[in-house]
Tab-separated table of C-alpha atoms in Angstrom:
chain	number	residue	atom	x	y	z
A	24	UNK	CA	6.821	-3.488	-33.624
A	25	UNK	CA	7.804	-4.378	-29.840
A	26	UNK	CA	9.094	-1.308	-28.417
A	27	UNK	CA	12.386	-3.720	-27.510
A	28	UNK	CA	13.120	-3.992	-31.138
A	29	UNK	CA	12.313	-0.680	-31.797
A	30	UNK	CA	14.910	0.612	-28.927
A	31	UNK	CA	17.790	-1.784	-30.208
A	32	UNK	CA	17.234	-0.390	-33.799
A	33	UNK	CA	18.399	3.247	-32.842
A	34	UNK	CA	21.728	4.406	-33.762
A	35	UNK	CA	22.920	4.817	-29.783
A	36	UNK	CA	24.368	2.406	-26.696
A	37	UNK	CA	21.174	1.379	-25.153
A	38	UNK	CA	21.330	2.133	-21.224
A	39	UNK	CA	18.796	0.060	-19.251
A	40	UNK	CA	17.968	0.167	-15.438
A	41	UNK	CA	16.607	-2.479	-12.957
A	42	UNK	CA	15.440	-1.841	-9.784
A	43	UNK	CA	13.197	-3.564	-7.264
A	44	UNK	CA	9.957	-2.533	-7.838
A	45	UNK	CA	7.801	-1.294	-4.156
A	46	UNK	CA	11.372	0.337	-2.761
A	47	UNK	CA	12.455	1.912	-1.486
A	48	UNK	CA	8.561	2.236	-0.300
A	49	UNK	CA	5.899	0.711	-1.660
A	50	UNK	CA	4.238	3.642	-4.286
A	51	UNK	CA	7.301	4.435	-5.385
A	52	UNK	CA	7.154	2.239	-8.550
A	53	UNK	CA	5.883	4.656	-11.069
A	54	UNK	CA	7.759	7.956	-10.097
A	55	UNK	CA	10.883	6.015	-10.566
A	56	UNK	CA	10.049	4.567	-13.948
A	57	UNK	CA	8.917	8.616	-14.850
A	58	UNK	CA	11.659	10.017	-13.690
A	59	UNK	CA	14.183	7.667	-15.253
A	60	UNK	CA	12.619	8.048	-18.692
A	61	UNK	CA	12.753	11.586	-18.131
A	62	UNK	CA	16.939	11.776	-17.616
A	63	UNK	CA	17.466	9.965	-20.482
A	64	UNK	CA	17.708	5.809	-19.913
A	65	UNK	CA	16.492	3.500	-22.683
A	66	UNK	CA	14.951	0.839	-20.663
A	67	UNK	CA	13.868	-0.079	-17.807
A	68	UNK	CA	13.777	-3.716	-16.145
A	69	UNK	CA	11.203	-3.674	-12.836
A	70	UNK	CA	12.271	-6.219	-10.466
A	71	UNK	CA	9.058	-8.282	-8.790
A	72	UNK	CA	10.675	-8.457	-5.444
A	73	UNK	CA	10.971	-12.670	-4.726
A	74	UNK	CA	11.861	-14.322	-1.395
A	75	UNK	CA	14.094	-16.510	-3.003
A	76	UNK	CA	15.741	-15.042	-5.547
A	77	UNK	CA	18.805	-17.062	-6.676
A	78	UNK	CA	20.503	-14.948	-8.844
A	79	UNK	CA	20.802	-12.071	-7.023
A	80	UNK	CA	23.377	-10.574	-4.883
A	81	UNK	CA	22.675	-8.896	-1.478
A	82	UNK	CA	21.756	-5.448	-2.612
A	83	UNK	CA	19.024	-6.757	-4.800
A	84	UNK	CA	17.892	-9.473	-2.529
A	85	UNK	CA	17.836	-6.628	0.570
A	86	UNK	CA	15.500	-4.553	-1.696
A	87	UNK	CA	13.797	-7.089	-2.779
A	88	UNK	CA	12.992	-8.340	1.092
A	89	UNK	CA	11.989	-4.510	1.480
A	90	UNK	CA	9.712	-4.448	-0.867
A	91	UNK	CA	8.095	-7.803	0.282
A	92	UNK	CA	7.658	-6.079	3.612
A	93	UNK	CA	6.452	-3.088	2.368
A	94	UNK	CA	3.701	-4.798	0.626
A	95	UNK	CA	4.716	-5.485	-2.608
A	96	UNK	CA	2.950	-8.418	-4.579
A	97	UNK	CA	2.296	-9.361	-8.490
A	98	UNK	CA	-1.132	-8.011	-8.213
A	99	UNK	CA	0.281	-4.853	-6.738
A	100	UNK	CA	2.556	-4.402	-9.429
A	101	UNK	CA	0.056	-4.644	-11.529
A	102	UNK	CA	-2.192	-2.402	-10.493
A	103	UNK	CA	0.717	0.330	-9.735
A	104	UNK	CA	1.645	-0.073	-13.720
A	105	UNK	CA	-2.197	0.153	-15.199
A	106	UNK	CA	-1.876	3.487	-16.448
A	107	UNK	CA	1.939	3.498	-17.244
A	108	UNK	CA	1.685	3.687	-20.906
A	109	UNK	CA	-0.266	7.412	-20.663
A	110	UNK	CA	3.389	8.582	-19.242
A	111	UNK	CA	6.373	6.291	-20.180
A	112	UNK	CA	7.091	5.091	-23.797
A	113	UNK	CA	10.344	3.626	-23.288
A	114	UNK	CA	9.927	-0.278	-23.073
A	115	UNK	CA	9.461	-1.982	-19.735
A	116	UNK	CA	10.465	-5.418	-18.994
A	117	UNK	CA	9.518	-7.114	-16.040
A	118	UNK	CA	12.035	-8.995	-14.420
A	119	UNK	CA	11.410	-12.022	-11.983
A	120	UNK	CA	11.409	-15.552	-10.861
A	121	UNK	CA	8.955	-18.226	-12.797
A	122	UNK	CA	7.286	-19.372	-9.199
A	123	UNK	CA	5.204	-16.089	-9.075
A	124	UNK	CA	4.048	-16.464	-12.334
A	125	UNK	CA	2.722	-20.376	-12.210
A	126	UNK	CA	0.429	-18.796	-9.077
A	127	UNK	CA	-0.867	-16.638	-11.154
A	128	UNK	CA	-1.308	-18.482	-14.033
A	129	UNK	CA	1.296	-17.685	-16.803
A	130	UNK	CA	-1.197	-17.018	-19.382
A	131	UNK	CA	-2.907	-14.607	-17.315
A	132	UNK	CA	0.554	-13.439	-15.664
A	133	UNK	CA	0.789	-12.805	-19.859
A	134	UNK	CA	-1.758	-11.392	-20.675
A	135	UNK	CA	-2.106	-8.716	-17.939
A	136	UNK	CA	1.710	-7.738	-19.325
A	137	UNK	CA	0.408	-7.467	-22.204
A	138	UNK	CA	-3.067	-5.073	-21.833
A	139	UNK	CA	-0.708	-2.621	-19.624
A	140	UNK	CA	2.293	-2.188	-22.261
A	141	UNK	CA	5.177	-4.599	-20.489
A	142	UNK	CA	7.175	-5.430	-23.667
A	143	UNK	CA	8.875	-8.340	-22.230
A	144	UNK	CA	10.097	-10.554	-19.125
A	145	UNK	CA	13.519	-11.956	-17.625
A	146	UNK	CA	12.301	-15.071	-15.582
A	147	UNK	CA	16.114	-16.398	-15.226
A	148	UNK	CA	14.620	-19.829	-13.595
A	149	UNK	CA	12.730	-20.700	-16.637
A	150	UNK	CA	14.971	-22.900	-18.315
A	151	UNK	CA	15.055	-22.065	-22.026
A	152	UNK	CA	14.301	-25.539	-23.570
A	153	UNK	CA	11.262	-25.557	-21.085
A	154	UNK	CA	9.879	-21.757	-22.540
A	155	UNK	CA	10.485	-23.226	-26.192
A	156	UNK	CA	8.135	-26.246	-25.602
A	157	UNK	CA	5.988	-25.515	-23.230
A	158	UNK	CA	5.496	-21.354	-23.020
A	159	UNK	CA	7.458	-19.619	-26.313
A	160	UNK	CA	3.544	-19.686	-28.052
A	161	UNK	CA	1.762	-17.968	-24.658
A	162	UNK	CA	4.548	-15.288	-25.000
A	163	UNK	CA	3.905	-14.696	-29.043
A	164	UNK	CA	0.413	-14.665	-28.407
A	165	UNK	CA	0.593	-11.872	-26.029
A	166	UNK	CA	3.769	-10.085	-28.016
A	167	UNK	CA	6.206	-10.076	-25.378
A	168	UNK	CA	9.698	-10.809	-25.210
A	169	UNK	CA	11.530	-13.717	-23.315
A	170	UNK	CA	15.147	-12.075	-22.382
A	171	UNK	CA	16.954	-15.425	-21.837
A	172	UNK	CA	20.612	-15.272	-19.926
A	173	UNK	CA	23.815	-15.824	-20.975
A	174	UNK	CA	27.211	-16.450	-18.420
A	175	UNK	CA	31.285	-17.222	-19.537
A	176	UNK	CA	29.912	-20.741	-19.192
A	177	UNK	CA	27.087	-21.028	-21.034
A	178	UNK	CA	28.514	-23.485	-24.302
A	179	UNK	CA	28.470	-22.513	-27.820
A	180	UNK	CA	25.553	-24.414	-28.648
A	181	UNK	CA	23.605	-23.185	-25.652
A	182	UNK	CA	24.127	-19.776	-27.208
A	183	UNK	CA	23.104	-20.417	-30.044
A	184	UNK	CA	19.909	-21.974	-29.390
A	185	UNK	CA	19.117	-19.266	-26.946
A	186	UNK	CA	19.540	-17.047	-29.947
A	187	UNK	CA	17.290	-18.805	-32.067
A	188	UNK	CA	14.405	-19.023	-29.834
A	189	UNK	CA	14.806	-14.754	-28.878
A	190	UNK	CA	13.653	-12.583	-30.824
A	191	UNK	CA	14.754	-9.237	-28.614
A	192	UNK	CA	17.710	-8.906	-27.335
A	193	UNK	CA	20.630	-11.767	-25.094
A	194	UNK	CA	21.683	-10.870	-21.814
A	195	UNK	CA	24.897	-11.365	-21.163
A	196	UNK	CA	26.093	-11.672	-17.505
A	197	UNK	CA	29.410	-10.551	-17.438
A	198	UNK	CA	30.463	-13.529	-14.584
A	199	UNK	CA	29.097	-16.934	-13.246
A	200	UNK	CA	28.606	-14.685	-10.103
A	201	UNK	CA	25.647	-12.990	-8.417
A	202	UNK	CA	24.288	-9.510	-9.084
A	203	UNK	CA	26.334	-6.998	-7.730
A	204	UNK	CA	29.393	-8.573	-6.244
A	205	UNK	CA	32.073	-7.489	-9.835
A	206	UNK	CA	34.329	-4.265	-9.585
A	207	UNK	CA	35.058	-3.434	-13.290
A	208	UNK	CA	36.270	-5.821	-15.541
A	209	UNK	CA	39.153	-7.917	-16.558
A	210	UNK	CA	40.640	-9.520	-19.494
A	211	UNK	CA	38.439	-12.608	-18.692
A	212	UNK	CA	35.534	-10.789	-19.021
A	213	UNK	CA	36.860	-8.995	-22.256
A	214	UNK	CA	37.828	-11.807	-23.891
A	215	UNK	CA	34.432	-13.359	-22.806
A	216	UNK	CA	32.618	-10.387	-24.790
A	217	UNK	CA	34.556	-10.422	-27.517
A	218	UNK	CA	33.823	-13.876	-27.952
A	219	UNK	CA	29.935	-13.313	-27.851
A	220	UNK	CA	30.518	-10.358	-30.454
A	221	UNK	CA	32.555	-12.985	-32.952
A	222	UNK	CA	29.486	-15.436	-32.508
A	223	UNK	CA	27.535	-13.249	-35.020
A	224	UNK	CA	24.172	-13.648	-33.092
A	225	UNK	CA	20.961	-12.026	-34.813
A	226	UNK	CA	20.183	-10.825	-31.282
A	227	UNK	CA	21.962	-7.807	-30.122
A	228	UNK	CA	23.458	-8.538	-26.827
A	229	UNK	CA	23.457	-6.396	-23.111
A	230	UNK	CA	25.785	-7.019	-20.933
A	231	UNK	CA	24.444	-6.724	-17.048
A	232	UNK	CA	26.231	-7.546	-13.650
A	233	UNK	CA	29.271	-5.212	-12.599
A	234	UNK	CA	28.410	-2.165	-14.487
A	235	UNK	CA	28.333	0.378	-11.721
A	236	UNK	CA	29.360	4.019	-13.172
A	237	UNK	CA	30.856	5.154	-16.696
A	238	UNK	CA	33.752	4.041	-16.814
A	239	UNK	CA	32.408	0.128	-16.648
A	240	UNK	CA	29.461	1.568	-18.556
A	241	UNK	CA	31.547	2.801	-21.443
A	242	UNK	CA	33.935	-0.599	-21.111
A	243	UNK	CA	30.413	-3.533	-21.780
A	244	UNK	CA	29.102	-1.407	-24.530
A	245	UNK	CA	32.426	-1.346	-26.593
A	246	UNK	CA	30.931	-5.037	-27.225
A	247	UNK	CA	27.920	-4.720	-26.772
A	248	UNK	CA	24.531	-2.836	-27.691
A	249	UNK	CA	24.018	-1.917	-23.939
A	250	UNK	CA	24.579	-2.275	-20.797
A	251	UNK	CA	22.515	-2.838	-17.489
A	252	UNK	CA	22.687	-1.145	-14.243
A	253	UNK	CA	21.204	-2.776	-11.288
A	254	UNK	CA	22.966	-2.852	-7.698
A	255	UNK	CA	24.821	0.112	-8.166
A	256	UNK	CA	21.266	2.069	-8.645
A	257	UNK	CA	19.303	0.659	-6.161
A	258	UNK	CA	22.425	1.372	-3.518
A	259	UNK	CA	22.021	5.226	-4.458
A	260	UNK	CA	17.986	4.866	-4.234
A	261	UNK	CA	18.944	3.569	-0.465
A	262	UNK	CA	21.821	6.371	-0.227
A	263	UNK	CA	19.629	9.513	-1.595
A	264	UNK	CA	15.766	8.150	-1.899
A	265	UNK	CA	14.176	9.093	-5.444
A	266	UNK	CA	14.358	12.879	-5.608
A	267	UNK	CA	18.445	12.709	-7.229
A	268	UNK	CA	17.849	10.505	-9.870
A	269	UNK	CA	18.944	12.978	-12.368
A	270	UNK	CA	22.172	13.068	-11.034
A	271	UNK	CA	22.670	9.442	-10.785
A	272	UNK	CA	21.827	8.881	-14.745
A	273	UNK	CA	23.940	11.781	-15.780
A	274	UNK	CA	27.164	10.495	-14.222
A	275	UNK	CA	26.648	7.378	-16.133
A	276	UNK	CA	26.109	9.305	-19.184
A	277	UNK	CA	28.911	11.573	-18.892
């Protein structure tokens, strides 16, 4: 079984983390994934740093820049992550935009995933109807995961065909907005989750964008199997570099 699966199965709020991967410097990539593992998050989503990445809000796209200039590339990644699996067991999904994979060849871009243990990908530019006809059977083949988004606007029957094509988990942005740019959350929002949680999906559902400390934390996953922490992490990797990671998981956990 996909490690995804097997994560959403446990009796527990799943806590995932994204960050950008080559920052703050370049060889930084694994230590982070280690360490985070080691203080107790569930998942981790590795950002391959884009120069035009649309859905991401100014911390993300800053790191992401960084990372380009500190020599970050697809093949890098790759080669950073080849021996992951001897230390990490938690899953790993790659997160990132679908132009870098076409270059390299999406069955390849696949199948790479695949041989070093990346349980599945978040390309939020690959339009779901286009993965279901022209990609869904590259994925199977190499057992990973398409993580497909969801916003307040995304219709009913949208939903639900996302939902039928998944087989992992839905992630629910918690606003039409950017990464990064939400302060807690309103009765919009609430009533937006609860909505989601009515819709009876067979695919659990994480709620990213605006979940910055407990408090908003503890707030996504009363609807929700988990929650994802992005901007908020990468500003205290740019605050405190990679040695206080401990601390910044346990105040979520609190």
């Amino acid at each position: 079984m996909n490690r995804i699966n097997q994560k959403l199965q446990e009796d527990k709020k799943i806590l995932s983390i994204y960050f950008s991967a080559g920052y703050p410097n370049l060889n930084d990539t694994v230590q982070i994934i280690q360490d985070l593992e080691k203080n107790g998050v569930d998942m981790i989503e590795i950002g391959l740093p884009f120069s035009d990445p649309l859905a991401d809000g100014p911390t993300i796209q800053a790191s992401s820049t960084q990372a380009l200039h500190n020599g970050m590339t697809t093949q890098v990644l790759f080669d950073q992550l080849k021996d992951i699996r001897k230390t990490v067991n938690i899953p790993l999904v790659i997160m990132g935009y679908f132009n870098p994979m076409l270059q390299y060849g999406v069955e390849k871009f696949c199948a790479t995933c695949a041989e070093i243990g990346i349980d599945g990908l978040i390309v939020p530019d690959l339009p779901v109807d286009v993965y279901a006809d022209e990609y869904k059977a590259i994925f199977e083949k190499y057992g990973l995961k398409n993580i497909f988004l969801i916003t307040p606007q995304t219709s009913d029957e949208r939903i639900h065909f996302i939902d039928s094509v998944s087989d992992g988990f839905i992630y629910m942005v918690s606003s039409a907005s950017v990464t990064g740019s939400s302060a807690g959350f309103g009765n919009t929002q609430e009533a937006y989750f609860q909505r989601i949680a009515q819709m009876n999906l067979k695919n659990p559902q994480v709620i990213g964008f605006g979940i910055n400390n407990a408090e908003t934390f503890q707030q996504a996953t009363q609807f929700a199997k988990g929650a994802i922490i992005g901007s908020a992490f990468i500003t205290y990797l740019k605050e405190n570099g990679t040695s206080k990671i401990k601390e910044f998981v346990h105040t979520i956990r609190q």
